[in-house]
Coordinates of C-alpha atoms in Angstrom, one line a residue:
Chain A
M1 CA -28.6 48.0 -14.7
A2 CA -27.6 44.5 -15.7
E3 CA -26.5 42.3 -12.9
E4 CA -22.8 42.4 -12.6
K5 CA -21.0 39.0 -12.8
I6 CA -18.3 38.4 -10.3
I7 CA -16.9 35.3 -11.9
S8 CA -14.9 36.3 -15.0
E9 CA -16.2 35.7 -18.5
E10 CA -13.2 33.5 -19.4
A11 CA -14.0 31.3 -16.5
Y12 CA -17.6 30.9 -17.6
R13 CA -16.5 30.0 -21.1
E14 CA -14.2 27.3 -19.8
I15 CA -16.9 25.8 -17.6
E16 CA -19.5 25.9 -20.4
E17 CA -17.2 23.9 -22.7
M18 CA -17.3 21.0 -20.2
F19 CA -21.1 20.6 -20.4
H20 CA -21.2 18.5 -23.5
H21 CA -19.8 15.3 -22.1
V22 CA -21.9 15.0 -19.0
P23 CA -25.7 14.4 -18.6
K24 CA -26.2 17.3 -16.3
K25 CA -24.4 20.6 -15.6
S26 CA -23.8 19.9 -11.9
A27 CA -21.6 17.0 -12.8
T28 CA -18.9 19.5 -13.9
C29 CA -19.0 21.3 -10.5
I30 CA -15.6 20.0 -9.3
E31 CA -13.9 21.1 -12.5
A32 CA -15.9 24.3 -12.4
L33 CA -14.7 25.1 -8.9
K34 CA -11.1 24.5 -10.1
V35 CA -11.7 26.9 -13.0
V36 CA -13.0 29.6 -10.6
Q37 CA -9.9 29.1 -8.5
K38 CA -7.6 29.4 -11.5
Y39 CA -9.0 32.9 -12.2
H40 CA -9.8 34.1 -8.7
R41 CA -7.4 32.1 -6.5
W42 CA -10.1 31.0 -4.0
V43 CA -13.9 30.5 -3.9
S44 CA -15.7 33.3 -2.0
D45 CA -19.3 33.0 -0.8
E46 CA -20.4 35.3 -3.6
R47 CA -18.7 33.4 -6.3
L48 CA -20.0 30.1 -4.9
K49 CA -23.6 31.4 -5.1
E50 CA -23.1 32.7 -8.6
L51 CA -21.5 29.4 -9.8
A52 CA -24.2 27.3 -8.1
K53 CA -26.9 29.2 -10.1
F54 CA -24.9 28.6 -13.3
L55 CA -24.7 24.9 -12.6
E56 CA -28.3 24.6 -11.6
M57 CA -27.5 23.7 -8.0
T58 CA -28.3 25.2 -4.6
P59 CA -25.4 27.1 -3.0
H60 CA -25.6 24.6 -0.1
E61 CA -25.2 21.6 -2.5
L62 CA -22.2 23.2 -4.1
D63 CA -20.7 24.2 -0.7
S64 CA -21.0 20.6 0.5
I65 CA -18.7 19.7 -2.3
A66 CA -16.4 22.6 -2.1
T67 CA -15.7 22.0 1.5
F68 CA -15.2 18.3 1.1
Y69 CA -12.1 18.4 -1.1
N70 CA -8.6 19.4 0.1
M71 CA -7.7 21.5 -2.9
I72 CA -10.7 23.8 -3.1
F73 CA -10.1 26.9 -1.0
R74 CA -13.1 28.5 0.7
R75 CA -10.8 31.1 2.5
P76 CA -8.4 33.5 0.9
V77 CA -5.0 32.1 0.0
G78 CA -1.8 34.0 -1.0
R79 CA -0.2 34.3 -4.4
H80 CA 1.6 30.9 -3.8
T81 CA 0.4 27.9 -1.7
I82 CA 3.0 25.7 -0.1
H83 CA 1.8 22.2 0.7
V84 CA 4.2 20.2 2.9
C85 CA 3.7 16.4 2.9
N86 CA 3.0 15.2 6.4
S87 CA 2.4 11.6 5.5
V88 CA 4.1 8.5 6.8
S89 CA 7.2 8.2 4.5
C90 CA 7.9 11.9 4.8
W91 CA 7.4 11.6 8.6
I92 CA 10.0 8.9 8.8
M93 CA 12.4 11.0 6.8
G94 CA 11.9 14.0 9.0
Y95 CA 9.4 16.3 7.4
E96 CA 8.9 18.0 10.8
A97 CA 12.2 19.9 10.4
I98 CA 11.0 21.2 7.0
S99 CA 7.6 22.4 8.3
G100 CA 9.2 23.8 11.4
Y101 CA 11.6 25.8 9.4
L102 CA 9.0 27.1 7.0
K103 CA 6.7 28.2 9.9
K104 CA 9.6 30.0 11.6
K105 CA 10.9 31.6 8.4
L106 CA 7.5 32.8 7.2
A107 CA 6.3 33.5 10.8
I108 CA 3.0 31.8 10.1
D109 CA 1.3 28.5 11.2
Y110 CA -0.5 26.0 9.0
G111 CA -3.6 27.5 7.4
Q112 CA -2.2 31.1 7.6
T113 CA -1.0 33.5 4.9
T114 CA 1.9 35.8 5.2
P115 CA 0.9 39.5 5.7
D116 CA 2.4 40.4 2.2
D117 CA 0.0 37.9 0.7
R118 CA 2.9 36.0 -0.8
F119 CA 2.6 32.5 0.8
T120 CA -0.1 30.3 2.3
L121 CA 1.2 27.3 4.3
L122 CA -0.7 24.0 4.4
P123 CA -0.1 20.4 5.3
I124 CA -1.0 17.7 2.7
P125 CA -1.1 14.0 2.8
C126 CA 1.3 12.2 0.5
L127 CA 2.5 13.7 -2.8
G128 CA 3.3 10.3 -4.3
A129 CA 7.1 10.9 -4.3
C130 CA 7.9 8.8 -1.2
D131 CA 11.2 7.6 -2.6
H132 CA 12.4 11.2 -2.5
A133 CA 11.0 12.1 0.9
P134 CA 10.6 14.7 2.4
T135 CA 8.6 16.5 -0.2
M136 CA 6.6 19.7 -0.7
I137 CA 4.7 21.2 -3.6
I138 CA 4.5 25.0 -4.3
D139 CA 1.7 25.8 -6.6
E140 CA 2.3 23.1 -9.2
D141 CA 6.0 22.5 -8.6
L142 CA 7.1 19.5 -6.7
Y143 CA 10.3 19.6 -4.5
R144 CA 11.9 16.4 -3.5
D145 CA 14.7 15.2 -1.2
L146 CA 14.2 18.4 0.9
T147 CA 16.6 19.7 3.4
V148 CA 16.3 22.8 5.6
E149 CA 19.3 24.3 3.7
K150 CA 17.5 24.1 0.3
I151 CA 14.4 26.0 1.4
D152 CA 15.5 29.6 1.2
G153 CA 16.7 29.2 -2.3
I154 CA 13.4 27.5 -3.4
L155 CA 11.3 30.3 -1.9
E156 CA 13.2 32.9 -3.9
N157 CA 11.5 31.5 -7.0
Y158 CA 8.2 32.7 -5.8
K159 CA 7.5 36.5 -5.6
Chain B
M1 CA 14.2 -10.7 -16.7
E2 CA 11.3 -9.1 -18.6
R3 CA 9.9 -5.7 -17.6
P4 CA 7.1 -5.2 -20.1
L5 CA 5.5 -2.2 -18.3
T6 CA 8.6 -0.1 -17.7
Q7 CA 11.1 -1.4 -20.4
H8 CA 10.5 1.7 -22.6
I9 CA 10.3 4.3 -19.8
K10 CA 13.2 6.7 -20.2
K11 CA 15.7 7.1 -17.4
D12 CA 15.8 10.9 -17.7
G13 CA 12.2 11.2 -16.8
S14 CA 11.0 12.5 -20.2
V15 CA 7.9 11.1 -21.8
L16 CA 7.7 8.5 -24.5
T17 CA 6.0 10.2 -27.5
L18 CA 3.5 8.5 -29.7
E19 CA 6.1 8.1 -32.5
E20 CA 8.5 6.5 -30.1
Y21 CA 5.8 4.3 -28.6
E22 CA 4.7 3.1 -32.0
K23 CA 8.4 2.3 -32.9
V24 CA 8.7 -0.2 -30.1
G25 CA 5.4 -1.9 -31.0
G26 CA 2.9 0.5 -29.4
Y27 CA -0.7 0.2 -30.5
S28 CA 0.0 -3.1 -32.3
A29 CA -1.9 -4.9 -29.5
L30 CA -4.9 -2.7 -30.2
K31 CA -4.8 -3.6 -33.9
K32 CA -4.7 -7.2 -32.9
A33 CA -7.5 -6.8 -30.4
L34 CA -9.8 -5.1 -32.8
K35 CA -9.5 -8.2 -35.1
S36 CA -10.8 -10.3 -32.2
T37 CA -14.3 -10.3 -30.7
P38 CA -14.7 -8.5 -27.3
D39 CA -15.5 -11.9 -25.7
E40 CA -12.2 -13.3 -27.0
I41 CA -10.3 -10.4 -25.4
M42 CA -12.2 -11.0 -22.1
E43 CA -11.4 -14.7 -22.2
M44 CA -7.7 -14.0 -22.7
V45 CA -7.5 -11.6 -19.8
K46 CA -9.4 -14.1 -17.6
N47 CA -7.0 -16.9 -18.6
S48 CA -4.0 -14.6 -18.0
S49 CA -4.8 -14.6 -14.2
L50 CA -4.2 -10.8 -14.1
R51 CA -5.3 -9.5 -10.7
G52 CA -6.0 -5.9 -9.9
R53 CA -3.0 -3.9 -9.0
G54 CA -4.8 -1.2 -7.0
G55 CA -4.7 -3.0 -3.7
A56 CA -7.6 -5.5 -3.5
G57 CA -6.2 -8.0 -6.1
F58 CA -9.6 -8.9 -7.7
P59 CA -9.2 -11.0 -10.9
T60 CA -9.6 -8.4 -13.7
G61 CA -11.2 -10.7 -16.3
M62 CA -13.8 -11.8 -13.8
K63 CA -14.5 -8.2 -12.9
W64 CA -15.1 -7.4 -16.5
S65 CA -17.4 -10.4 -17.0
F66 CA -20.0 -8.9 -14.7
V67 CA -20.7 -6.1 -17.2
P68 CA -23.9 -6.7 -19.1
R69 CA -23.1 -7.3 -22.8
G70 CA -24.9 -8.0 -26.0
A71 CA -27.3 -5.9 -28.1
N72 CA -29.9 -4.9 -25.6
T73 CA -27.8 -3.6 -22.8
V74 CA -27.9 -0.2 -21.2
T75 CA -25.6 2.4 -22.9
P76 CA -23.3 4.2 -22.7
K77 CA -20.9 2.0 -20.8
Y78 CA -17.9 3.5 -19.1
L79 CA -14.3 2.5 -18.4
V80 CA -12.4 4.5 -15.8
A81 CA -8.6 4.3 -15.1
N82 CA -8.1 4.8 -11.4
G83 CA -4.9 6.9 -11.0
D84 CA -5.9 8.5 -7.7
E85 CA -2.9 6.9 -6.0
M86 CA -3.4 8.5 -2.6
E87 CA -2.3 5.5 -0.5
P88 CA 0.6 7.0 1.5
G89 CA 3.9 5.4 0.5
T90 CA 2.7 4.6 -3.0
F91 CA 4.2 6.2 -6.1
K92 CA 4.0 3.5 -8.8
D93 CA 1.2 4.7 -11.1
R94 CA 2.9 8.1 -11.3
L95 CA 5.9 6.4 -13.1
L96 CA 3.6 4.6 -15.6
V97 CA 1.5 7.7 -16.4
E98 CA 4.4 10.2 -16.6
G99 CA 6.8 7.8 -18.4
N100 CA 4.5 6.1 -20.9
P101 CA 0.9 7.6 -21.1
H102 CA 0.2 5.8 -24.4
Q103 CA 0.7 2.4 -22.8
L104 CA -2.2 3.3 -20.4
I105 CA -4.3 4.7 -23.2
E106 CA -3.8 1.6 -25.3
G107 CA -4.7 -0.6 -22.4
M108 CA -7.8 1.5 -21.8
I109 CA -8.9 1.3 -25.4
I110 CA -8.5 -2.5 -25.5
S111 CA -10.3 -2.9 -22.1
S112 CA -13.1 -0.6 -23.3
Y113 CA -13.5 -2.6 -26.4
A114 CA -13.7 -5.8 -24.4
I115 CA -16.7 -4.5 -22.3
Q116 CA -18.0 -2.4 -25.2
A117 CA -17.7 0.9 -23.4
T118 CA -17.9 4.0 -25.5
I119 CA -16.6 6.6 -22.9
G120 CA -13.4 6.4 -20.9
Y121 CA -12.0 8.6 -18.1
V122 CA -8.5 8.9 -16.8
F123 CA -9.0 9.8 -13.1
L124 CA -5.7 11.3 -11.9
R125 CA -4.8 12.7 -8.4
W126 CA -4.4 16.5 -8.3
A127 CA -0.7 16.5 -7.3
Y128 CA 0.3 14.8 -10.6
H129 CA 0.5 17.9 -12.7
V130 CA 3.2 16.6 -15.0
A131 CA 1.3 13.4 -15.6
A132 CA -1.9 15.4 -16.3
E133 CA -0.2 17.5 -19.0
R134 CA 1.3 14.4 -20.6
V135 CA -2.1 12.5 -20.6
E136 CA -3.8 15.5 -22.1
H137 CA -1.2 15.7 -24.8
A138 CA -1.2 11.9 -25.4
L139 CA -5.0 11.9 -25.7
R140 CA -4.8 14.5 -28.5
E141 CA -2.1 12.5 -30.2
A142 CA -4.3 9.4 -30.0
Y143 CA -7.3 11.1 -31.4
N144 CA -5.2 12.5 -34.3
A145 CA -3.8 9.1 -35.1
G146 CA -7.3 7.5 -35.2
Y147 CA -6.8 5.4 -32.0
L148 CA -9.7 7.3 -30.3
G149 CA -12.9 8.8 -31.6
K150 CA -15.3 7.4 -34.2
N151 CA -14.6 4.2 -36.1
I152 CA -11.2 3.4 -34.5
L153 CA -8.8 2.1 -37.2
G154 CA -11.7 1.3 -39.4
S155 CA -13.2 -1.2 -37.0
G156 CA -16.5 0.5 -36.5
Y157 CA -15.8 0.8 -32.8
D158 CA -16.2 4.3 -31.2
L159 CA -14.6 5.5 -28.0
E160 CA -14.1 9.0 -26.5
M161 CA -11.8 9.6 -23.6
H162 CA -11.4 12.4 -21.1
L163 CA -9.1 13.3 -18.3
H164 CA -10.4 14.2 -14.8
T165 CA -7.9 15.5 -12.2
S166 CA -9.1 15.1 -8.7
V167 CA -9.1 17.8 -6.0
G168 CA -7.7 15.7 -3.3
R169 CA -9.4 13.2 -1.1
Y170 CA -8.1 9.7 -0.2
M171 CA -11.6 8.4 -0.5
C172 CA -11.5 8.9 -4.3
G173 CA -9.4 5.8 -4.6
E174 CA -12.3 3.7 -3.5
E175 CA -14.1 2.9 -6.8
T176 CA -17.6 3.9 -5.9
A177 CA -16.5 7.1 -4.2
L178 CA -14.4 7.8 -7.3
L179 CA -17.6 7.5 -9.4
N180 CA -19.3 10.0 -7.1
A181 CA -16.4 12.4 -7.5
L182 CA -16.7 12.0 -11.3
E183 CA -20.3 12.9 -11.1
G184 CA -19.5 16.1 -9.3
K185 CA -20.5 14.8 -5.8
R186 CA -18.8 14.3 -2.5
A187 CA -16.6 11.3 -2.7
N188 CA -18.6 9.1 -0.3
P189 CA -18.6 5.4 -1.0
R190 CA -21.8 3.8 -2.4
N191 CA -23.7 0.8 -1.2
K192 CA -22.8 -2.5 -3.0
P193 CA -24.8 -4.1 -4.6
P194 CA -25.5 -2.8 -7.1
F195 CA -21.9 -3.1 -8.2
P196 CA -20.5 -0.5 -10.7
Q197 CA -20.3 -3.2 -13.4
V198 CA -24.1 -3.0 -13.5
S199 CA -24.8 0.5 -12.2
G200 CA -21.8 2.7 -12.0
L201 CA -21.1 6.2 -13.4
F202 CA -24.4 8.0 -13.9
G203 CA -26.1 4.7 -13.2
K204 CA -24.6 3.0 -16.3
P205 CA -22.4 -0.1 -16.4
T206 CA -18.9 0.9 -15.5
I207 CA -15.5 -0.7 -15.0
V208 CA -12.9 1.0 -12.7
N209 CA -9.4 -0.5 -13.0
N210 CA -6.1 0.7 -11.5
V211 CA -3.6 2.3 -13.9
E212 CA -1.0 -0.5 -13.5
T213 CA -3.7 -3.1 -14.1
L214 CA -4.7 -1.4 -17.4
C215 CA -1.0 -1.1 -18.5
N216 CA -0.8 -4.9 -18.4
I217 CA -3.5 -5.4 -21.0
P218 CA -1.6 -4.5 -24.2
H219 CA 1.2 -6.9 -23.2
I220 CA -1.2 -9.8 -22.5
I221 CA -2.8 -9.3 -25.9
A222 CA 0.5 -8.9 -27.8
N223 CA 2.4 -11.7 -26.2
G224 CA -0.3 -14.2 -25.1
V225 CA -1.4 -15.8 -21.9
D226 CA 1.4 -18.4 -21.6
W227 CA 4.1 -15.8 -21.8
Y228 CA 2.3 -13.6 -19.3
K229 CA 2.0 -16.5 -16.8
Q230 CA 5.6 -17.5 -17.1
I231 CA 7.1 -14.0 -16.4
S232 CA 5.5 -14.3 -12.9
K233 CA 7.1 -16.2 -10.0
S234 CA 3.7 -16.6 -8.4
P235 CA 1.5 -19.6 -9.0
G236 CA -1.7 -17.6 -8.2
G237 CA -1.3 -14.7 -10.7
G238 CA 0.4 -13.7 -13.8
G239 CA 2.7 -10.9 -14.9
T240 CA 5.1 -8.5 -13.2
K241 CA 4.5 -6.1 -10.4
L242 CA 5.8 -2.6 -9.7
Y243 CA 7.4 -2.8 -6.3
G244 CA 8.7 0.2 -4.4
A245 CA 10.5 1.1 -1.2
S246 CA 10.6 4.3 0.9
G247 CA 12.1 5.0 4.3
R248 CA 15.7 4.7 5.4
V249 CA 16.9 2.3 2.7
K250 CA 20.0 3.1 0.7
T251 CA 18.3 3.5 -2.7
P252 CA 14.6 4.1 -2.4
G253 CA 12.7 3.7 -5.7
I254 CA 10.4 1.6 -7.8
W255 CA 11.2 -1.6 -9.7
E256 CA 9.3 -3.8 -12.0
L257 CA 9.9 -7.4 -10.9
P258 CA 8.2 -10.8 -11.4
L259 CA 5.1 -11.0 -9.2
G260 CA 6.0 -13.1 -6.2
T261 CA 9.5 -11.6 -5.7
S262 CA 10.5 -11.9 -2.1
L263 CA 10.4 -8.9 0.3
R264 CA 14.1 -9.6 1.1
E265 CA 15.1 -9.3 -2.5
I266 CA 13.2 -6.0 -2.9
L267 CA 14.8 -4.5 0.2
E268 CA 18.3 -5.9 0.1
V269 CA 19.0 -6.1 -3.6
H270 CA 16.9 -3.4 -5.2
A271 CA 16.6 -0.9 -2.3
G272 CA 20.3 -1.5 -1.4
G273 CA 19.6 -2.5 2.2
M274 CA 19.3 -0.2 5.2
Q275 CA 21.2 3.2 5.3
D276 CA 24.4 3.0 7.4
G277 CA 23.6 3.3 11.1
Y278 CA 20.0 2.1 10.8
K279 CA 18.6 -1.4 11.3
F280 CA 15.4 -2.9 9.7
R281 CA 12.7 -3.1 12.3
G282 CA 9.6 -3.7 10.2
A283 CA 7.7 -2.7 7.0
L284 CA 4.3 -2.0 5.7
P285 CA 4.4 -4.1 2.5
G286 CA 1.7 -2.4 0.4
G287 CA 1.1 1.1 1.6
A288 CA -0.3 2.7 4.7
S289 CA -3.3 0.4 5.1
T290 CA -1.4 -2.9 5.4
D291 CA -0.2 -4.8 8.5
F292 CA 3.4 -4.6 9.6
L293 CA 5.7 -7.4 8.6
T294 CA 8.9 -8.0 10.6
E295 CA 12.3 -9.5 10.1
D296 CA 10.8 -13.0 10.4
H297 CA 8.8 -12.3 7.2
L298 CA 11.5 -11.1 5.0
D299 CA 11.4 -14.2 2.8
V300 CA 7.7 -13.9 2.1
A301 CA 6.9 -13.9 -1.6
M302 CA 5.2 -10.6 -2.4
D303 CA 2.0 -11.9 -4.1
F304 CA -1.7 -12.2 -3.4
E305 CA -1.5 -15.5 -1.6
E306 CA 1.8 -15.5 0.5
V307 CA 1.6 -12.0 2.0
P308 CA -1.8 -12.8 3.6
K309 CA -0.4 -16.0 5.1
A310 CA 2.2 -13.8 6.8
G311 CA -0.6 -11.7 8.2
S312 CA -0.7 -8.7 5.9
R313 CA -1.7 -7.8 2.3
L314 CA 0.2 -7.2 -0.9
G315 CA -1.8 -3.9 -1.2
T316 CA -0.1 -1.6 -3.7
G317 CA 3.3 -3.4 -3.4
T318 CA 5.1 -0.3 -2.4
V319 CA 6.9 -1.0 0.9
I320 CA 7.3 1.5 3.7
V321 CA 10.3 0.6 5.8
M322 CA 10.5 1.3 9.5
D323 CA 14.0 1.5 10.9
D324 CA 15.2 1.0 14.5
K325 CA 15.4 4.7 15.3
T326 CA 11.8 5.3 14.2
C327 CA 9.2 5.1 16.9
P328 CA 6.4 2.6 16.1
V329 CA 3.9 4.5 18.3
G330 CA 4.8 7.8 16.4
M331 CA 4.5 6.0 13.1
C332 CA 1.1 4.7 14.0
L333 CA 0.2 8.3 15.1
A334 CA 1.3 9.7 11.7
L335 CA -0.8 7.0 10.0
E336 CA -3.9 7.4 12.0
K337 CA -3.8 11.2 11.8
F338 CA -3.9 10.7 8.1
F339 CA -6.8 8.3 8.1
A340 CA -8.8 10.4 10.6
Q341 CA -8.4 13.4 8.4
E342 CA -9.3 11.5 5.2
S343 CA -12.4 9.7 6.6
C344 CA -15.3 10.9 4.5
G345 CA -17.4 11.2 7.7
F346 CA -20.3 9.2 6.2
C347 CA -20.3 6.3 8.8
T348 CA -20.0 6.7 12.5
P349 CA -17.4 4.1 13.5
C350 CA -14.9 5.6 11.0
R351 CA -15.8 9.3 11.6
E352 CA -15.6 8.9 15.4
G353 CA -13.2 6.0 15.9
L354 CA -10.3 7.3 13.8
P355 CA -9.9 10.7 15.6
W356 CA -10.3 8.9 18.9
T357 CA -7.5 6.4 18.0
A358 CA -5.3 9.3 16.9
K359 CA -5.9 11.2 20.1
I360 CA -4.9 8.2 22.2
L361 CA -1.7 7.7 20.2
L362 CA -0.9 11.4 20.6
A363 CA -1.4 11.1 24.4
L364 CA 1.1 8.2 24.4
E365 CA 3.6 10.2 22.4
E366 CA 3.3 13.1 24.7
G367 CA 3.8 11.0 27.8
E368 CA 0.2 11.1 29.0
G369 CA -0.7 7.6 28.2
K370 CA -2.3 5.1 30.7
M371 CA -2.1 1.3 30.6
E372 CA -5.8 1.1 29.8
D373 CA -5.1 3.1 26.6
I374 CA -3.7 -0.1 25.1
D375 CA -7.0 -1.8 25.7
H376 CA -8.8 1.2 24.1
L377 CA -6.6 0.9 21.1
T378 CA -7.2 -2.8 20.8
Y379 CA -10.9 -2.2 21.2
Q380 CA -10.8 0.3 18.2
T381 CA -9.2 -2.4 16.0
H382 CA -12.2 -4.6 16.7
Y383 CA -14.7 -1.8 16.5
M384 CA -13.5 -0.8 13.1
A385 CA -12.9 -4.3 11.8
P386 CA -14.1 -5.4 8.3
G387 CA -17.9 -5.6 8.3
N388 CA -18.4 -2.9 11.0
T389 CA -17.9 0.1 8.7
F390 CA -19.4 1.1 5.4
C391 CA -16.2 0.8 3.3
A392 CA -12.7 -0.5 3.7
L393 CA -11.1 2.8 4.8
A394 CA -11.3 2.3 8.6
P395 CA -10.5 -1.5 8.5
G396 CA -7.5 -0.5 6.4
A397 CA -6.5 2.1 9.0
M398 CA -6.6 -0.5 11.7
E399 CA -4.2 -2.9 9.9
P400 CA -0.9 -1.1 10.8
L401 CA -2.2 -0.4 14.3
Q402 CA -3.3 -4.0 15.2
S403 CA 0.0 -5.4 13.9
A404 CA 2.0 -2.7 15.7
L405 CA 0.2 -3.6 19.0
K406 CA 1.2 -7.2 18.4
Y407 CA 4.9 -6.8 17.3
Y408 CA 5.9 -3.6 19.1
R409 CA 3.8 -3.9 22.3
E410 CA 6.8 -3.2 24.5
D411 CA 7.2 0.2 22.9
F412 CA 3.6 1.1 23.7
E413 CA 4.1 0.0 27.3
K414 CA 7.4 1.8 27.6
H415 CA 5.8 5.1 26.4
I416 CA 3.3 4.7 29.2
K417 CA 5.6 3.6 32.0
E418 CA 8.2 6.2 31.3
H419 CA 5.7 9.0 30.4
R420 CA 7.5 9.9 27.2
C421 CA 8.4 8.9 23.7
T422 CA 11.5 6.8 24.2
Y423 CA 12.8 7.6 20.7
R424 CA 13.3 11.3 21.3

């Protein structure tokens, strides 16, 4: 029986397309990890091992990179990730009320996922929208000038 | 007042298309540049006294001149636009990339031509999803119009350009760490020398310039050195600067003003002064890693010479305002927690010193501080001073703390004496 691939064929095709403009396959590894996440939400040990082989790296080499960057998830995340900015301008403008409300409403702490797999809550340093603090980003959607009152309505957009 | 970089950026937040950009003179600077020699372009940029807008303020033309040129040099050479913009409190490059991506691309093509690079990268921070989409689209438009690819506009010059979106680490803003990230490695900084101009991306000559810096280039080429110098108020550098303000001011935002505009004008005229019920207590003039300035410094000209004389740095030019109801100790804690988290962990003083600093500040905030903690904090600012660490991250992290200890010392002492944060 042929060895079963656990990273999808589409993901492999996307990664392969990046090989042409770099001198070695491993140079695409950050982009490749992002592609794996796009299709599989997070990077499991099995997928990490498989991807490392594809990129001609050792799993440890690839893991040292995967664990270095904020946006590569080595643990399962929910269908939607909420990143709340906890950096200085948002701190001045009272982000703690926002994160406090989210934690209470979702009944989870930072780094946790709701039991229905809907949301993962994480802190993030600076989203580059400091003139509209406090801010958060859900998946790829930026929310600015946040108030506690706005949050329920925003969360409704994510099922 | 001239605003070359932002004059065509639309107020509604939509992007300037290629057609619209060309209509207002876009890519005419490229056409002009391709008729000059690379050395002539470099000479012009040198004479313009453009200084890097990413934070360090290094003269751009001089940086370029260290790239080996001529027939027998190593190839390919690279040019990278640094759009990582992870300095807390900074949001200027986002406006330039989202509003007018072709201005950046044109600046990159001209700059690449000057150093004879054949591959360019736009390095963007992960959070800028809108900017990334717009750059992807603009790159396709530029290829289709013959501004990128082989034999650009019949000049015989070839350049390919790619977008890389980061996966989030503050370190990526440091140019050698950025190059490691582009190579698919951990974003640890590299030893210098060799400098990237000689041995950069994949060991090849590379220039890394900030987005705002590169956006200046087409205007220098189109309008000339004399014009560029006279739109600045600063004797030490040409051009305009994107200044910003965040915190409790009436109208936070970003404004393109002559380089050397005073901090007072930025805060009182453009940011509309403090919100009702709040008083100005101090500000970090150029992002999280710059020293506090106080009310005594409001008339400082925000340029590369005058801000250092007041004890801080121009940095990114985006001001973080501290009001009288914000705790300076708490603000330092928010800052140092960030730096501790974002330390790459490569060198010991930074990896160990920053979490230690954050822990002491947390103790003060929680009412568990002791008088000797102030000495410990002071010690950290020396221990992580420039020259004691591998890169500029930890020394930058110490800048707001060392100045807070100087200007707001009574707040630190009060936290300790009263065993609580006195602002809550």
